[in-house]
CSV table of C-alpha atoms in Angstrom, one decimal:
chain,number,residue,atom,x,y,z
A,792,UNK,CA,-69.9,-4.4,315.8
A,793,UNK,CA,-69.7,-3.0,312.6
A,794,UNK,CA,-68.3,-4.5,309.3
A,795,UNK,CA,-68.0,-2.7,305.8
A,796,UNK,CA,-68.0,-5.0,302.9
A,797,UNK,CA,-66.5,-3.8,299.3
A,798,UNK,CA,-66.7,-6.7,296.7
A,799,UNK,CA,-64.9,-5.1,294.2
A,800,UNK,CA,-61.5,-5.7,294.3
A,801,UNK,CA,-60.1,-4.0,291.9
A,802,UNK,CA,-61.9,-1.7,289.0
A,803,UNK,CA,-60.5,0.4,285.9
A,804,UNK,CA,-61.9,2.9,284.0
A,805,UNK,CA,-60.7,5.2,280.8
A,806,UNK,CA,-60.3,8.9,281.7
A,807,UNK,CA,-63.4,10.8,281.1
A,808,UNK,CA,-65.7,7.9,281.7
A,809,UNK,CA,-67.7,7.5,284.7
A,810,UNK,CA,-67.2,4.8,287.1
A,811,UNK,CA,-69.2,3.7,290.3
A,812,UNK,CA,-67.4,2.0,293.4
A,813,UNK,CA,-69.2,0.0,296.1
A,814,UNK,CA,-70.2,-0.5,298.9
A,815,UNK,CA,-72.0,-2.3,301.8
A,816,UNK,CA,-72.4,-2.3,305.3
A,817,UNK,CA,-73.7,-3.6,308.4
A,818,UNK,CA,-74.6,-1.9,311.5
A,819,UNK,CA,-77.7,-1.6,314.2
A,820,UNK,CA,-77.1,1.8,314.9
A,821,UNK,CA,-79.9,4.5,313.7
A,822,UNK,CA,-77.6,7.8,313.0
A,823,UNK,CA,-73.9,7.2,311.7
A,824,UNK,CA,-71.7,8.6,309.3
A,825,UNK,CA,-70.4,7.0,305.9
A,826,UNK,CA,-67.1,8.0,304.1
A,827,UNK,CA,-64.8,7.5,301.5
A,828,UNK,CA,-61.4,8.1,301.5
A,829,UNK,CA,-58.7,7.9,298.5
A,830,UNK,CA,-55.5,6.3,298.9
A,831,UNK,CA,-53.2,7.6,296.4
A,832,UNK,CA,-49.5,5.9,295.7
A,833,UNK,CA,-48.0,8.1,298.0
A,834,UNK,CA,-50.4,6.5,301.1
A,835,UNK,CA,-51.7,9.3,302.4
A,836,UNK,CA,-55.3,9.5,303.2
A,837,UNK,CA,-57.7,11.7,301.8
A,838,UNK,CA,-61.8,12.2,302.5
A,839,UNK,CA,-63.2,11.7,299.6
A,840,UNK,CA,-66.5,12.6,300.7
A,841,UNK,CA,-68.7,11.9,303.9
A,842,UNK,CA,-72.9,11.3,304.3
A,843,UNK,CA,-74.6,11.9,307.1
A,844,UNK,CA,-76.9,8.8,307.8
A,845,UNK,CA,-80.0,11.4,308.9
A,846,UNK,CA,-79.6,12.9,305.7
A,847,UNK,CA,-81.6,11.5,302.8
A,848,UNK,CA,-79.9,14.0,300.5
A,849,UNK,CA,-76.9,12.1,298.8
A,850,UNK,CA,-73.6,13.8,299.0
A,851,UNK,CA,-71.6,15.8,296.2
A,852,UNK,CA,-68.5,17.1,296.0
A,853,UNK,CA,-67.3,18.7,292.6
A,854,UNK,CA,-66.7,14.9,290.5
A,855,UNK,CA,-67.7,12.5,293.2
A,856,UNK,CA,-70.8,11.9,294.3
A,857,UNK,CA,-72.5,9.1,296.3
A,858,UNK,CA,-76.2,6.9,296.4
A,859,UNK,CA,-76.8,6.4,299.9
A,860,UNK,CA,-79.3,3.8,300.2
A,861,UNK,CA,-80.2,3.8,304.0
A,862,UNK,CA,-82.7,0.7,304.1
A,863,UNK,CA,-80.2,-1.2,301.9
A,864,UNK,CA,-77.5,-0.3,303.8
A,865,UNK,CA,-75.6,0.6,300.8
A,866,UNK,CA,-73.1,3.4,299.9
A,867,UNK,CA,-71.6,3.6,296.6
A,868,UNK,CA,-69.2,6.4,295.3
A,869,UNK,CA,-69.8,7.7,291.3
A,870,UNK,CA,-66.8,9.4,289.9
A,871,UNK,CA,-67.5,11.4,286.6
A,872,UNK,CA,-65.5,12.4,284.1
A,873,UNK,CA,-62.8,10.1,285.5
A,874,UNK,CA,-59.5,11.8,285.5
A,875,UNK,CA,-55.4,9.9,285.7
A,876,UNK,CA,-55.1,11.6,289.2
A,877,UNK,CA,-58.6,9.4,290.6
A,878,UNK,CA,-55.9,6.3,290.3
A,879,UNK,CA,-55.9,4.9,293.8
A,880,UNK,CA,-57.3,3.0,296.3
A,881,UNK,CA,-60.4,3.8,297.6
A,882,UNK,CA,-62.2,2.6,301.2
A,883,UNK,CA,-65.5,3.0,302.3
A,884,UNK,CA,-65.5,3.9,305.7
A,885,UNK,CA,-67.5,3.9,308.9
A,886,UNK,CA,-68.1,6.0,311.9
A,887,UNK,CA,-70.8,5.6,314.8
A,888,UNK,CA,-73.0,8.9,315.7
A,889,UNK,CA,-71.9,8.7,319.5
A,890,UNK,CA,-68.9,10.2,320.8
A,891,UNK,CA,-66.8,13.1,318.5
A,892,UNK,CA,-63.7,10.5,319.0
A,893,UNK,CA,-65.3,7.4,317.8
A,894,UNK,CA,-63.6,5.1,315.6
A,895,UNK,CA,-63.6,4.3,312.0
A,896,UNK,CA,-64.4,1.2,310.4
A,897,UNK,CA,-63.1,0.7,306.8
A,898,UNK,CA,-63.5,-1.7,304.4
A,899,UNK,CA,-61.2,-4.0,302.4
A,900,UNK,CA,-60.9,-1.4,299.5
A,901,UNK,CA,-61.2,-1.1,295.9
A,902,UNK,CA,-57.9,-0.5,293.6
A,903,UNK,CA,-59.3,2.2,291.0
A,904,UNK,CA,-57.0,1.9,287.5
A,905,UNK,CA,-57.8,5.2,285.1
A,906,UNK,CA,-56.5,4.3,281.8
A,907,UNK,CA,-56.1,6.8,278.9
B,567,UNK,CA,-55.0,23.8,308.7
B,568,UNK,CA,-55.4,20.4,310.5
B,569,UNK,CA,-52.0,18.8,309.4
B,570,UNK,CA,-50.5,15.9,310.7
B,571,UNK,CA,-47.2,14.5,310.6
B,572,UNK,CA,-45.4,11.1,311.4
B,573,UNK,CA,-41.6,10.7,312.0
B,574,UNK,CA,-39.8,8.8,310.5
B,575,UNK,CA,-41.6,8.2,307.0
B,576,UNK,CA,-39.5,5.0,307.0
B,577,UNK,CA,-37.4,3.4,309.1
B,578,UNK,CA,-35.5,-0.1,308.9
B,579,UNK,CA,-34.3,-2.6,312.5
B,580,UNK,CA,-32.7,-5.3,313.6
B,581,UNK,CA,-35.6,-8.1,314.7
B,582,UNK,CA,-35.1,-7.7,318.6
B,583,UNK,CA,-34.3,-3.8,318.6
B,584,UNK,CA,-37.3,-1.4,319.6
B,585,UNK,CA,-38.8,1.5,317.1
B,586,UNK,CA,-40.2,4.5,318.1
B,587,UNK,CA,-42.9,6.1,315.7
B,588,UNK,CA,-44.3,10.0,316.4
B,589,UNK,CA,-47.2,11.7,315.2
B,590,UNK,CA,-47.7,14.9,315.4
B,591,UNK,CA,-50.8,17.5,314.9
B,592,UNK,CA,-48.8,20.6,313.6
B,593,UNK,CA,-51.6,23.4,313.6
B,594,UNK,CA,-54.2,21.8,316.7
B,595,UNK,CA,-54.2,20.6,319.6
B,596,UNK,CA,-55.7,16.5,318.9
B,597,UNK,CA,-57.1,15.2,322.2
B,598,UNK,CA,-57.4,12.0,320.8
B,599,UNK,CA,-55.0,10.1,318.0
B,600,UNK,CA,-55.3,6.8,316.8
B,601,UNK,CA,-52.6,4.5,315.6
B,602,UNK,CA,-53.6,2.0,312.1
B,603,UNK,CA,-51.9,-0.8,310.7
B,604,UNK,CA,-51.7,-1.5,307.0
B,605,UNK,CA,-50.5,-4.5,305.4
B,606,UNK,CA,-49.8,-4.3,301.4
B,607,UNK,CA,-52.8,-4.4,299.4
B,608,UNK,CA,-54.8,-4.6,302.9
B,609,UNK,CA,-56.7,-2.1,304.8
B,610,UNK,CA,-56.5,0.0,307.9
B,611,UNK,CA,-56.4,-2.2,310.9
B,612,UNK,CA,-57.0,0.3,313.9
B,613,UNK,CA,-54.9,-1.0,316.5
B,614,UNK,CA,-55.6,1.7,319.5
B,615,UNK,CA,-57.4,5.1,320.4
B,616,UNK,CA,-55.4,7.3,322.5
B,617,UNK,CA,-56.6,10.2,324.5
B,618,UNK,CA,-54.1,12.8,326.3
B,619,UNK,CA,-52.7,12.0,329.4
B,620,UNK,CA,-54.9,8.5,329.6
B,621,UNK,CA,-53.7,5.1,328.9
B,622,UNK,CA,-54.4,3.9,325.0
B,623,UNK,CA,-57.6,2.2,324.2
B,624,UNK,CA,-56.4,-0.7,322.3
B,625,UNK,CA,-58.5,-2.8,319.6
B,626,UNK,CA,-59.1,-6.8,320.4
B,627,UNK,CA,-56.2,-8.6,319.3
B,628,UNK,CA,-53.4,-6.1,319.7
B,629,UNK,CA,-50.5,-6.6,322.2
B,630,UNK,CA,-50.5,-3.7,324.3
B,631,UNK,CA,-47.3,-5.2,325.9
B,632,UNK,CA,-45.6,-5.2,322.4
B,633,UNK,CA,-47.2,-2.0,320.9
B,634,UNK,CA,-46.4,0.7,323.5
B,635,UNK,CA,-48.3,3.7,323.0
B,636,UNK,CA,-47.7,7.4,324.7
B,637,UNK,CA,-49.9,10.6,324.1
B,638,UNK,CA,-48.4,12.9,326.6
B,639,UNK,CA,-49.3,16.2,325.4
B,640,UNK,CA,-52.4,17.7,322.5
B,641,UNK,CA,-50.0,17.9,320.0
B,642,UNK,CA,-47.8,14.3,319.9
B,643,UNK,CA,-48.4,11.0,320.7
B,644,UNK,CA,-45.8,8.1,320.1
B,645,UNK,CA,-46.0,4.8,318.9
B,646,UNK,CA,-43.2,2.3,320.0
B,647,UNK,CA,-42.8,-1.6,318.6
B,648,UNK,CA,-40.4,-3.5,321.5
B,649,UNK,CA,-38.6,-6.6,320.2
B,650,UNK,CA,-39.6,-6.5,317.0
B,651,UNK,CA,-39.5,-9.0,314.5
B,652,UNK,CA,-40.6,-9.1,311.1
B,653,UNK,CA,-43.9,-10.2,311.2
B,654,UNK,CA,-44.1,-6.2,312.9
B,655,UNK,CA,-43.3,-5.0,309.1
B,656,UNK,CA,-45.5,-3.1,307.9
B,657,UNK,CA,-47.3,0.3,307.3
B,658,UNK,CA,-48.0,2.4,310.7
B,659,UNK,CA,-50.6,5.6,310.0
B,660,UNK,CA,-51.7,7.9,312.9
B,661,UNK,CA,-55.1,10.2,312.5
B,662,UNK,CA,-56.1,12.9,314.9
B,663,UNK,CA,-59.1,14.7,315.7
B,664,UNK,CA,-59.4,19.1,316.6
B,665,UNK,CA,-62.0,19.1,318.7
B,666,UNK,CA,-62.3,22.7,317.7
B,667,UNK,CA,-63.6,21.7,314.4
B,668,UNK,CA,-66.5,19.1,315.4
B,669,UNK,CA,-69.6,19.7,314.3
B,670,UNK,CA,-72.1,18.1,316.4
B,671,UNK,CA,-71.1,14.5,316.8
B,672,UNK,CA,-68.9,14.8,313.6
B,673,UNK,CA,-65.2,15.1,314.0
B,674,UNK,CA,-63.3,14.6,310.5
B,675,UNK,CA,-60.1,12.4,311.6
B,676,UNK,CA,-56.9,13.9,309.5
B,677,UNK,CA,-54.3,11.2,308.8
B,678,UNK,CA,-50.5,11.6,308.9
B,679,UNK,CA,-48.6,10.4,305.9
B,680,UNK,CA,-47.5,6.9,307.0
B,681,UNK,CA,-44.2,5.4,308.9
B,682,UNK,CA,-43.0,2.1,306.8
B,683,UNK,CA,-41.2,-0.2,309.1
B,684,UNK,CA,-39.4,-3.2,308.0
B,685,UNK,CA,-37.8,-5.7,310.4
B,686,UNK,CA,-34.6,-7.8,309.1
């Protein structure tokens, strides 16, 4: 089984400033898909930003961006030029290669504060 | 595109009554839905996968006696908590996939918005 390990618990950061979230996981699967979503107060989900396992490329999107280290099994998430609407929680999430229905697994999550 | 909705957003029993929770893909047709629990300040615990017109794939641990679920057509499935008591309190969120939008083996899961249920 897969588990998805994110040590920091909570994390804040002043608008504008950069911030990196964490991430680890464990799995004995060759091709898989990484994630994060954003959990704002309001508790609905939103992808953040997904990797493809195969792809040693590392994922952007706009602010966010991630350092996918395969061999490490590590998957953090960069956020730059931090803004008050990045305030939320944050998982890292997983998802096996086989099957279009196959399940996430997330982590514990990491409470993002931006301050002004 | 790909919305999702969950009625109610919130809803409030008696410990012993039963609650029925929907989740609906507005704009596609979800073959599969799954059902999450999330306690405060915790993550999502998946707690079953349902596929149309099958019976729910639930995760170890989960009482399929206790947490009824019901995906009888592509667009709704239904999540329903008999007896409830309030250790059942919590947050319920439902995701679906559109097959019409995988890519290869990728298939983004959309989430609803969330049903909070507390038990008196």
């Amino acid at each position: 089984a897969q588990t998805v390990t994110q040590s920091q618990p909570e994390m804040s950061v002043q608008e504008a400033e950069t911030v990196t979230l964490s991430c680890t996981y464990d799995t004995s699967e060759n091709n898989y898909y990484l994630f994060w979503y954003k959990q704002p107060p309001s508790r609905q989900m939103i992808l953040v930003i997904r990797q493809e396992a195969y792809k040693q490329q590392n994922a952007t999107e706009n602010r966010f961006s991630v350092n996918f280290q395969k061999a490490a099994k590590s998957f953090s998430l960069k956020i730059s030029d931090s803004q008050l609407g990045d305030t939320a929680m944050y998982f890292c999430a997983f998802k096996s290669y086989t099957g279009t229905a196959s399940k996430l697994t997330f982590g514990t999550g990491t409470r993002l504060q931006v301050t002004l | 595109g790909a919305v999702v909705s969950q009625h109610p957003s919130w809803v409030i029993c008696k410990s012993g009554t039963s609650v029925k929770i929907e989740c609906r893909s507005l704009d596609f047709q979800a073959t599969t839905m799954f059902w999450y629990r999330q306690f405060p300040k915790q993550s999502l615990m998946l707690m079953a996968t349902s596929n149309e017109g099958s019976k729910a794939t639930y995760e170890q641990g989960v009482e399929k006696d206790k947490f009824l679920i019901n995906h009888a057509s592509l667009t709704l499935s239904t999540l329903t908590v008999t007896s409830a008591h309030p250790e059942d309190s919590s947050f319920y969120i439902c995701s679906a996939n559109d097959p019409g939008l995988a890519v290869g083996a990728y298939n983004e899961q959309f989430f609803g918005p969330g049903t909070r249920l507390t038990v008196l």
